[in-house]
């Protein structure tokens, strides 16, 4: 019989093979469950094989040893190669395949056309008039130009209304004059703006006849198409190294009365006519979908990041031996320590929770897009409400989880060879970009306060179809039901009730506090600020309910018995771990008793033991290719130590036995000191 | 009247000045309280002035823009310069002054003689015989040689007994043969081993006549003193880039039957005689002090790291304006958002808590050293017990806190220009080095289990002087006293009682579980592992008691009324924040009621408001020099945006308007695409 874990190969590290033989379920079937079927999994392998077979899609040396300049050149080289091989490798322009192909060729920390693909093209699609599409789209799609999206300024981020860059209509020349009036108006941060792009969407305050119409978007050519030199009136460059994502040339941009044709304003929704007449958009939710898109896929992305880190740390914990538990029995795999399991297994559980919730939210997004195209915007608010909170909760927990994975690898986790530092610095950026996390939580809170008002007014809003807020209008149990005799499904339900109870209570408490304060002397806005921390707590609680339900639903949908059993253990670990994390909120009002909480804690320990034999197979089922992980510690074959040595040979410091600078500084100093002895 | 905040200068960012004018206490007096008096603060300023006046002690460009090779060369250059100026700048070889001087000249991420100073010299002092001291010390102290400490192997860390490197006595040649028998025995990680050091202390298994005597230390010359070439039989190099600390050349080292004189074994405690007789050390706690030393100062170091990050984020939050609270009143300082205060102020509180606890622990250490020199080892176990737990709790909370500070700076926090990425990557290394955090918590737990056994046996151990475990033998209240009418001091006491209650309960619960399981079929060691997570929880709880008491004591010692008042607010924030964090443990057994917890949460919000006007002055009182912070966002003068632009000019990508590689890759690709349109 073929082994249940399909990653076993001859010659692998025997500790890893023996772990893989312990697994109780078919990793193949779990991979199919999470990637959408046998065909999808098969295609992933074919794509990986294709990239394996084509050297020009690969790095000549690990990027860890490259300067930023080399990294960016390397990535540019691969963009050209990826474009060349694209249709040999990706079938039917399939999005999942394209995404996987790119992930195998490039690194998590970016590439020169990242913003072009993620922001420039989508904006050209959604915000242009038909003539503009005709004029720009095929050039952009074929990479005849590379564009980015310049919105953020050095002094202005979240608050678009305060952007300072101006676009002033000049009727005489039928053009807009772009200008950066202050230092704080300097565009700052847009990815690929510094060096790679020759065009950009620019967000600027529109002025016509001295009247400001607020921020609008413009297509701006930044550099000469042949020489790539910045055009006169444009100052542009790279903003320097960052925590991570250093293969991206985030840039700055200043305009000195820079003229563009009037027709370069994005005229899909609003426009300025030849005579200066401003035509406003039909309705103001337009273009809203694109922003929500990035947040919709962030949950999936973050689940992937956490899954990668968990894969590396779990595999390494299976091959790393350190310390003795029972004298005379030799050193044990560090995966055998309860503290190590308690550190790692919840991360595996969260990785799956976020990944599967992410898939669910992406489906919601496609559904919203479909509805919007039919003129129906009903489902948009539901998506907006959850993606804001989800982005915040998931990026935060993912960051913490990745760091736990890194530390679980001991000293070697700290080396770039582990691959985890890069995963962390890329993932943690998500806490800040696409809407800072606190701001995001407060957006979800606005929806919750509306719901709370409805609860307090005893008026359930009518919705077409189910809503994530439905549970607010259903009385739950007054006492936590955990500990009663119940089935598997009932116990999951009882845990979700805990989350619902806390979400309701924290939401209504924040609402009541807001109402109470409104009746005092503070302004409505001050009151909101005074209650902000409580509001963020309510948003986190509501988001927890959403994730728990999505994860539980995805696990319930698994058909294979053995896979279902293993994933049910993981779901239980996820749920019980969350319960212990919010123990305070559950105990505070007597909903849960101290005994129930203690017993939940004990359940966690039992689950760690149950999950232990499946740990490696659970991460293996993500089927991350070694090319995606870029990790010596997380290699599929488990041959870590000899490859650490090989990896280190690339160090620039190892180019010579003695650093040339030695004879300038330390050498003469030591010699002088010795001469005086 | 001179302003209370001594950092105010003309021409500063007006928002920052206005914050500084709001402070209610003299920053000078707080600086004196934390640094040990007027003279110490004065000397810090003189040293900073000296470094300011001497260009060769400074960097020519920000190190963020240097490759590792450049960083290491730059640091070597400064080591030579620092040595030259040392006695002009540091009075009486004072340790605090030397440390501050070094911090101003180098960066947090290391220098070529870091391990020489921190490990090599101390080991030479403590583990050598008198003849060896005579032979090696003055050469080492004058930097006639540079040494490091090579213990960790690629396959072995914490568990010294499993080190594989061998030192075999060869009687014919009166020497030891050092050998690396396997790949996993390769020395890996020692700082400055790769390139800078020409000597090292090496830890190897001592073999005499085929008998293994366990790990011992040897002084080994690695490189030729003139040419710096590795000596025959030595393979050595850099292990490559890491998450941080990249100015250090952590190295690898392999021995191929490498011969050293017998007299290079460190013979201060044990020795091998000419005829192969092994003489064992008089008692086995010798050399123990040095290990505890690093842990003793880590709390202080971590408090400093967190204080730096909090300084940067708090100052920047005072000058960053974003979003409108009340319409028509313009954009507000982000420090006015409750969510921002809730993110930052607890970090300021923890920075002070760790810094002041660190000073206390360092004093304990000096006391232990004094006692040891008088032949009294009584105080050592107390120090060992607390430094293990403290190192773990403090590094963990510091890491989380620094990241919160970074995120509080929004996008700019993610830039290296903020300085926080470097602070984080350096600080977080502390979770792993000098004893992995989980292992450390379990060490403290061993002391706690001994204490628990005494409690259960009703036998209070006799100690000379007070012990950190005393509270285990004093009955505390059965109910939390918070909410009763009480004085300031009583309310601090009531909060500390909460921590004591939890520490006792978690300790005894873990003990009882251990005892229960011991009576079942599992081995004692398996039982320990089965209870490990509970044990780590007990250790954290005990450490919390220790920090709270040390912080409260330090605040109580402040004499100036206004300073005391401001620091008391910070202490209260520290304590209430911890109470909410461990709410579950306080509610679980009914010690605290839900109402008490809710009211504590409300107190936090009140404290945030109270601390708001003092926030900038509180961080200013750390008096971190701009040279220490290396942060554009955290500059004393608050001139952030124009200096971000200046900083970015250094980017290697900005050396030319067009990257040379553009014409190799992206340029031709776009041209080809355009030609087909």
Tab-separated table of C-alpha atoms in Angstrom, chain A residues 307-640:
chain	number	residue	atom	x	y	z
A	307	UNK	CA	1.205	27.857	6.917
A	308	UNK	CA	4.691	28.297	5.460
A	309	UNK	CA	6.213	29.229	8.799
A	310	UNK	CA	4.410	26.352	10.507
A	311	UNK	CA	5.641	23.948	7.838
A	312	UNK	CA	9.239	25.001	8.345
A	313	UNK	CA	9.085	24.868	12.134
A	314	UNK	CA	7.191	21.580	12.315
A	315	UNK	CA	9.481	19.740	9.914
A	316	UNK	CA	12.549	21.105	11.636
A	317	UNK	CA	11.170	20.156	15.058
A	318	UNK	CA	10.878	16.616	13.819
A	319	UNK	CA	14.523	16.385	12.800
A	320	UNK	CA	16.045	18.517	15.571
A	321	UNK	CA	17.045	16.465	18.570
A	322	UNK	CA	17.886	18.219	21.772
A	323	UNK	CA	17.810	17.326	25.413
A	324	UNK	CA	16.842	14.105	27.073
A	325	UNK	CA	13.452	13.423	28.600
A	326	UNK	CA	14.109	9.958	29.971
A	327	UNK	CA	17.761	9.308	30.863
A	328	UNK	CA	19.409	6.632	28.757
A	329	UNK	CA	16.948	7.028	25.899
A	330	UNK	CA	19.014	9.606	23.992
A	331	UNK	CA	18.084	13.041	22.786
A	332	UNK	CA	14.496	13.512	21.752
A	333	UNK	CA	12.927	15.247	18.794
A	334	UNK	CA	12.032	18.706	20.056
A	335	UNK	CA	8.529	18.080	18.737
A	336	UNK	CA	8.083	15.805	21.737
A	337	UNK	CA	8.207	18.661	24.215
A	338	UNK	CA	4.786	19.786	25.347
A	339	UNK	CA	5.965	23.395	25.318
A	340	UNK	CA	7.003	23.017	21.665
A	341	UNK	CA	3.662	21.492	20.706
A	342	UNK	CA	1.840	24.235	22.577
A	343	UNK	CA	3.833	26.769	20.607
A	344	UNK	CA	3.447	25.193	17.180
A	345	UNK	CA	0.196	23.312	16.873
A	346	UNK	CA	-2.059	26.316	17.457
A	347	UNK	CA	-0.191	27.970	14.582
A	348	UNK	CA	-0.979	25.029	12.314
A	349	UNK	CA	-4.604	25.317	13.392
A	350	UNK	CA	-4.708	29.050	12.744
A	351	UNK	CA	-2.991	28.640	9.389
A	352	UNK	CA	-5.782	26.321	8.289
A	353	UNK	CA	-8.432	28.517	9.891
A	354	UNK	CA	-7.220	31.605	8.042
A	355	UNK	CA	-6.610	29.773	4.795
A	356	UNK	CA	-10.078	28.240	4.724
A	357	UNK	CA	-11.783	31.421	5.942
A	358	UNK	CA	-9.808	33.259	3.279
A	359	UNK	CA	-11.192	30.988	0.591
A	360	UNK	CA	-14.683	31.612	1.889
A	361	UNK	CA	-14.202	35.382	1.850
A	362	UNK	CA	-12.739	35.289	-1.628
A	363	UNK	CA	-15.861	33.462	-2.769
A	364	UNK	CA	-17.957	36.146	-1.073
A	365	UNK	CA	-15.987	38.719	-3.040
A	366	UNK	CA	-16.602	36.998	-6.374
A	367	UNK	CA	-20.261	36.844	-5.466
A	368	UNK	CA	-20.315	40.566	-4.696
A	369	UNK	CA	-18.629	41.334	-8.011
A	370	UNK	CA	-21.180	39.194	-9.790
A	371	UNK	CA	-24.027	40.990	-8.010
A	372	UNK	CA	-22.541	44.405	-8.704
A	373	UNK	CA	-22.309	43.586	-12.377
A	374	UNK	CA	-26.046	42.893	-12.207
A	375	UNK	CA	-26.602	46.257	-10.562
A	376	UNK	CA	-27.086	44.812	-7.104
A	377	UNK	CA	-24.940	46.281	-4.301
A	378	UNK	CA	-26.781	44.528	-1.448
A	379	UNK	CA	-23.983	42.131	-0.568
A	380	UNK	CA	-21.206	44.726	-0.541
A	381	UNK	CA	-21.698	46.052	3.020
A	382	UNK	CA	-21.559	42.522	4.478
A	383	UNK	CA	-18.241	41.988	2.733
A	384	UNK	CA	-16.885	45.361	3.750
A	385	UNK	CA	-17.878	44.805	7.381
A	386	UNK	CA	-16.073	41.507	7.697
A	387	UNK	CA	-12.985	42.158	5.558
A	388	UNK	CA	-11.980	45.137	7.698
A	389	UNK	CA	-12.049	43.235	10.972
A	390	UNK	CA	-10.681	40.089	9.403
A	391	UNK	CA	-7.687	41.881	7.929
A	392	UNK	CA	-6.836	43.256	11.333
A	393	UNK	CA	-7.319	40.104	13.408
A	394	UNK	CA	-5.686	37.791	10.911
A	395	UNK	CA	-2.595	39.912	10.233
A	396	UNK	CA	-2.062	40.374	13.967
A	397	UNK	CA	-2.395	36.711	14.875
A	398	UNK	CA	-0.366	35.651	11.854
A	399	UNK	CA	2.512	37.912	12.861
A	400	UNK	CA	2.536	36.527	16.385
A	401	UNK	CA	2.280	32.994	15.065
A	402	UNK	CA	5.130	33.318	12.584
A	403	UNK	CA	7.403	34.626	15.317
A	404	UNK	CA	6.459	31.684	17.537
A	405	UNK	CA	7.365	29.358	14.666
A	406	UNK	CA	10.680	31.130	14.231
A	407	UNK	CA	11.530	30.910	17.917
A	408	UNK	CA	10.495	27.266	17.948
A	409	UNK	CA	13.464	26.715	15.613
A	410	UNK	CA	15.859	28.001	18.276
A	411	UNK	CA	18.984	29.797	17.082
A	412	UNK	CA	18.679	28.564	13.509
A	413	UNK	CA	15.282	30.238	13.248
A	414	UNK	CA	17.082	33.559	13.587
A	415	UNK	CA	19.237	32.863	10.518
A	416	UNK	CA	17.924	33.985	7.137
A	417	UNK	CA	18.548	30.364	6.195
A	418	UNK	CA	15.369	29.453	8.045
A	419	UNK	CA	13.366	31.560	5.619
A	420	UNK	CA	11.127	32.715	8.466
A	421	UNK	CA	12.559	36.225	8.894
A	422	UNK	CA	11.465	37.042	5.359
A	423	UNK	CA	8.047	35.499	5.873
A	424	UNK	CA	7.613	37.556	9.044
A	425	UNK	CA	8.692	40.892	7.654
A	426	UNK	CA	6.471	40.458	4.603
A	427	UNK	CA	3.437	39.220	6.531
A	428	UNK	CA	3.636	41.807	9.281
A	429	UNK	CA	3.505	44.596	6.706
A	430	UNK	CA	-0.127	43.568	6.356
A	431	UNK	CA	-0.902	45.044	9.773
A	432	UNK	CA	-0.197	48.468	8.313
A	433	UNK	CA	-0.869	48.492	4.579
A	434	UNK	CA	-4.359	48.522	3.065
A	435	UNK	CA	-5.721	50.276	6.140
A	436	UNK	CA	-3.988	50.378	9.497
A	437	UNK	CA	-5.335	47.688	11.820
A	438	UNK	CA	-6.888	49.954	14.460
A	439	UNK	CA	-8.643	51.970	11.774
A	440	UNK	CA	-9.896	48.727	10.256
A	441	UNK	CA	-11.296	47.456	13.537
A	442	UNK	CA	-13.154	50.713	13.969
A	443	UNK	CA	-14.684	50.279	10.522
A	444	UNK	CA	-16.111	46.917	11.489
A	445	UNK	CA	-17.246	48.542	14.723
A	446	UNK	CA	-19.443	50.972	12.781
A	447	UNK	CA	-21.392	48.016	11.419
A	448	UNK	CA	-21.572	46.496	14.867
A	449	UNK	CA	-22.932	49.708	16.365
A	450	UNK	CA	-25.659	49.758	13.741
A	451	UNK	CA	-26.488	46.191	14.672
A	452	UNK	CA	-26.460	47.055	18.363
A	453	UNK	CA	-28.839	49.938	17.752
A	454	UNK	CA	-31.192	47.523	16.032
A	455	UNK	CA	-30.938	45.087	18.934
A	456	UNK	CA	-31.627	47.784	21.486
A	457	UNK	CA	-34.538	49.081	19.391
A	458	UNK	CA	-35.720	45.516	19.026
A	459	UNK	CA	-35.871	45.932	15.257
A	460	UNK	CA	-34.176	43.242	13.296
A	461	UNK	CA	-33.144	44.698	9.942
A	462	UNK	CA	-34.505	42.875	6.939
A	463	UNK	CA	-31.778	41.332	4.822
A	464	UNK	CA	-31.982	39.302	1.672
A	465	UNK	CA	-30.290	36.083	2.654
A	466	UNK	CA	-28.270	35.275	5.734
A	467	UNK	CA	-26.126	37.907	7.419
A	468	UNK	CA	-23.029	37.559	9.567
A	469	UNK	CA	-24.912	39.616	12.188
A	470	UNK	CA	-27.901	37.261	12.429
A	471	UNK	CA	-26.716	35.790	15.701
A	472	UNK	CA	-27.269	39.131	17.382
A	473	UNK	CA	-30.982	38.570	17.023
A	474	UNK	CA	-31.060	35.001	18.252
A	475	UNK	CA	-31.036	34.452	21.994
A	476	UNK	CA	-28.138	32.156	22.869
A	477	UNK	CA	-27.839	30.104	26.045
A	478	UNK	CA	-27.369	32.087	29.251
A	479	UNK	CA	-24.796	29.612	30.433
A	480	UNK	CA	-21.984	28.041	28.526
A	481	UNK	CA	-22.888	24.466	27.628
A	482	UNK	CA	-19.362	23.044	27.578
A	483	UNK	CA	-18.952	20.025	29.808
A	484	UNK	CA	-22.400	18.655	29.110
A	485	UNK	CA	-22.574	15.362	27.325
A	486	UNK	CA	-22.831	16.179	23.652
A	487	UNK	CA	-21.886	15.067	20.164
A	488	UNK	CA	-18.914	16.274	18.223
A	489	UNK	CA	-20.983	18.758	16.238
A	490	UNK	CA	-22.791	20.019	19.318
A	491	UNK	CA	-19.543	20.690	21.089
A	492	UNK	CA	-18.280	22.779	18.166
A	493	UNK	CA	-21.591	24.612	18.291
A	494	UNK	CA	-21.239	25.162	22.034
A	495	UNK	CA	-17.819	26.715	21.533
A	496	UNK	CA	-19.075	28.993	18.776
A	497	UNK	CA	-21.843	30.054	21.160
A	498	UNK	CA	-19.137	31.184	23.552
A	499	UNK	CA	-17.695	33.459	20.886
A	500	UNK	CA	-21.153	34.727	19.952
A	501	UNK	CA	-21.954	35.448	23.550
A	502	UNK	CA	-18.771	37.488	23.990
A	503	UNK	CA	-19.236	39.332	20.690
A	504	UNK	CA	-22.776	40.308	21.603
A	505	UNK	CA	-21.871	41.370	25.086
A	506	UNK	CA	-18.845	43.458	24.085
A	507	UNK	CA	-20.755	45.034	21.213
A	508	UNK	CA	-23.720	45.998	23.342
A	509	UNK	CA	-21.480	47.208	26.149
A	510	UNK	CA	-19.608	49.489	23.768
A	511	UNK	CA	-22.895	50.679	22.321
A	512	UNK	CA	-24.361	51.438	25.735
A	513	UNK	CA	-21.236	53.321	26.734
A	514	UNK	CA	-21.410	55.360	23.552
A	515	UNK	CA	-25.040	56.184	24.216
A	516	UNK	CA	-24.379	57.062	27.828
A	517	UNK	CA	-21.548	59.404	26.892
A	518	UNK	CA	-23.520	60.996	24.087
A	519	UNK	CA	-25.905	62.199	26.745
A	520	UNK	CA	-23.048	63.924	28.509
A	521	UNK	CA	-21.222	67.032	27.349
A	522	UNK	CA	-18.760	65.421	24.902
A	523	UNK	CA	-19.219	65.650	21.151
A	524	UNK	CA	-20.339	62.546	19.303
A	525	UNK	CA	-16.870	62.265	17.778
A	526	UNK	CA	-15.061	62.625	21.094
A	527	UNK	CA	-17.366	59.989	22.490
A	528	UNK	CA	-16.434	57.617	19.693
A	529	UNK	CA	-12.762	58.208	20.487
A	530	UNK	CA	-13.332	57.729	24.232
A	531	UNK	CA	-14.898	54.346	23.468
A	532	UNK	CA	-12.460	53.336	20.738
A	533	UNK	CA	-10.617	50.592	22.605
A	534	UNK	CA	-13.909	48.979	23.638
A	535	UNK	CA	-15.049	49.194	20.038
A	536	UNK	CA	-11.946	47.424	18.785
A	537	UNK	CA	-12.561	44.663	21.310
A	538	UNK	CA	-16.079	44.187	20.016
A	539	UNK	CA	-14.771	43.987	16.440
A	540	UNK	CA	-12.230	41.355	17.333
A	541	UNK	CA	-14.910	39.326	19.081
A	542	UNK	CA	-17.224	39.481	16.083
A	543	UNK	CA	-14.409	38.531	13.726
A	544	UNK	CA	-13.657	35.511	15.914
A	545	UNK	CA	-17.221	34.300	15.456
A	546	UNK	CA	-16.872	34.647	11.696
A	547	UNK	CA	-13.601	32.738	11.487
A	548	UNK	CA	-14.812	29.974	13.785
A	549	UNK	CA	-17.927	29.438	11.700
A	550	UNK	CA	-16.059	29.496	8.403
A	551	UNK	CA	-13.435	27.055	9.662
A	552	UNK	CA	-16.049	24.741	11.182
A	553	UNK	CA	-18.050	24.799	7.966
A	554	UNK	CA	-14.997	23.964	5.856
A	555	UNK	CA	-14.103	21.063	8.129
A	556	UNK	CA	-17.675	19.795	8.106
A	557	UNK	CA	-17.511	19.733	4.303
A	558	UNK	CA	-14.594	17.299	4.260
A	559	UNK	CA	-15.782	13.942	3.033
A	560	UNK	CA	-12.936	11.538	3.747
A	561	UNK	CA	-13.298	10.087	7.232
A	562	UNK	CA	-9.609	10.050	8.218
A	563	UNK	CA	-8.957	13.554	6.892
A	564	UNK	CA	-12.076	14.804	8.607
A	565	UNK	CA	-10.964	13.283	11.894
A	566	UNK	CA	-7.519	14.878	11.765
A	567	UNK	CA	-8.926	18.239	10.770
A	568	UNK	CA	-11.590	18.036	13.464
A	569	UNK	CA	-8.826	17.724	16.058
A	570	UNK	CA	-7.234	20.816	14.578
A	571	UNK	CA	-10.545	22.679	14.600
A	572	UNK	CA	-11.028	21.761	18.246
A	573	UNK	CA	-7.562	23.003	19.055
A	574	UNK	CA	-8.327	26.255	17.285
A	575	UNK	CA	-11.575	26.713	19.185
A	576	UNK	CA	-10.345	25.705	22.627
A	577	UNK	CA	-7.240	27.839	22.260
A	578	UNK	CA	-9.406	30.846	21.426
A	579	UNK	CA	-11.641	30.138	24.402
A	580	UNK	CA	-8.702	30.165	26.763
A	581	UNK	CA	-7.420	33.369	25.138
A	582	UNK	CA	-10.727	35.125	25.838
A	583	UNK	CA	-11.251	33.437	29.184
A	584	UNK	CA	-11.589	36.792	30.906
A	585	UNK	CA	-14.558	37.803	28.769
A	586	UNK	CA	-16.244	34.448	29.291
A	587	UNK	CA	-15.802	34.413	33.052
A	588	UNK	CA	-16.439	38.097	33.657
A	589	UNK	CA	-20.235	37.879	33.525
A	590	UNK	CA	-20.515	34.316	34.772
A	591	UNK	CA	-21.330	32.842	31.359
A	592	UNK	CA	-18.603	30.268	31.838
A	593	UNK	CA	-17.478	28.804	35.148
A	594	UNK	CA	-13.895	28.441	36.315
A	595	UNK	CA	-14.292	24.659	36.135
A	596	UNK	CA	-15.410	24.810	32.526
A	597	UNK	CA	-12.425	26.943	31.655
A	598	UNK	CA	-9.985	24.655	33.475
A	599	UNK	CA	-11.450	21.697	31.695
A	600	UNK	CA	-11.085	23.458	28.334
A	601	UNK	CA	-7.432	24.064	29.153
A	602	UNK	CA	-7.022	20.379	29.865
A	603	UNK	CA	-8.667	19.566	26.552
A	604	UNK	CA	-5.917	21.559	24.850
A	605	UNK	CA	-3.243	19.333	26.365
A	606	UNK	CA	-5.128	16.255	25.239
A	607	UNK	CA	-5.458	17.653	21.743
A	608	UNK	CA	-1.715	18.359	21.536
A	609	UNK	CA	-1.094	14.677	22.190
A	610	UNK	CA	-3.677	13.651	19.627
A	611	UNK	CA	-2.294	15.969	16.958
A	612	UNK	CA	1.345	15.042	17.606
A	613	UNK	CA	1.485	12.043	15.189
A	614	UNK	CA	-0.262	14.031	12.467
A	615	UNK	CA	1.733	17.240	12.852
A	616	UNK	CA	4.094	16.742	9.914
A	617	UNK	CA	1.394	15.383	7.628
A	618	UNK	CA	-0.865	18.315	8.435
A	619	UNK	CA	1.720	20.833	7.266
A	620	UNK	CA	2.808	18.613	4.385
A	621	UNK	CA	-0.725	18.766	3.010
A	622	UNK	CA	-0.208	22.441	2.176
A	623	UNK	CA	2.280	21.070	-0.361
A	624	UNK	CA	4.477	24.142	-0.268
A	625	UNK	CA	7.251	23.572	-2.755
A	626	UNK	CA	10.820	24.049	-1.507
A	627	UNK	CA	10.982	26.900	-4.008
A	628	UNK	CA	8.230	28.712	-2.171
A	629	UNK	CA	9.639	28.160	1.293
A	630	UNK	CA	13.249	29.196	0.545
A	631	UNK	CA	14.161	27.544	3.811
A	632	UNK	CA	17.079	25.321	4.661
A	633	UNK	CA	15.294	24.274	7.869
A	634	UNK	CA	11.999	23.486	6.182
A	635	UNK	CA	13.304	21.391	3.266
A	636	UNK	CA	11.022	18.574	2.269
A	637	UNK	CA	13.880	16.089	2.536
A	638	UNK	CA	14.923	17.180	6.035
A	639	UNK	CA	18.635	17.373	5.209
A	640	UNK	CA	19.237	20.482	7.211
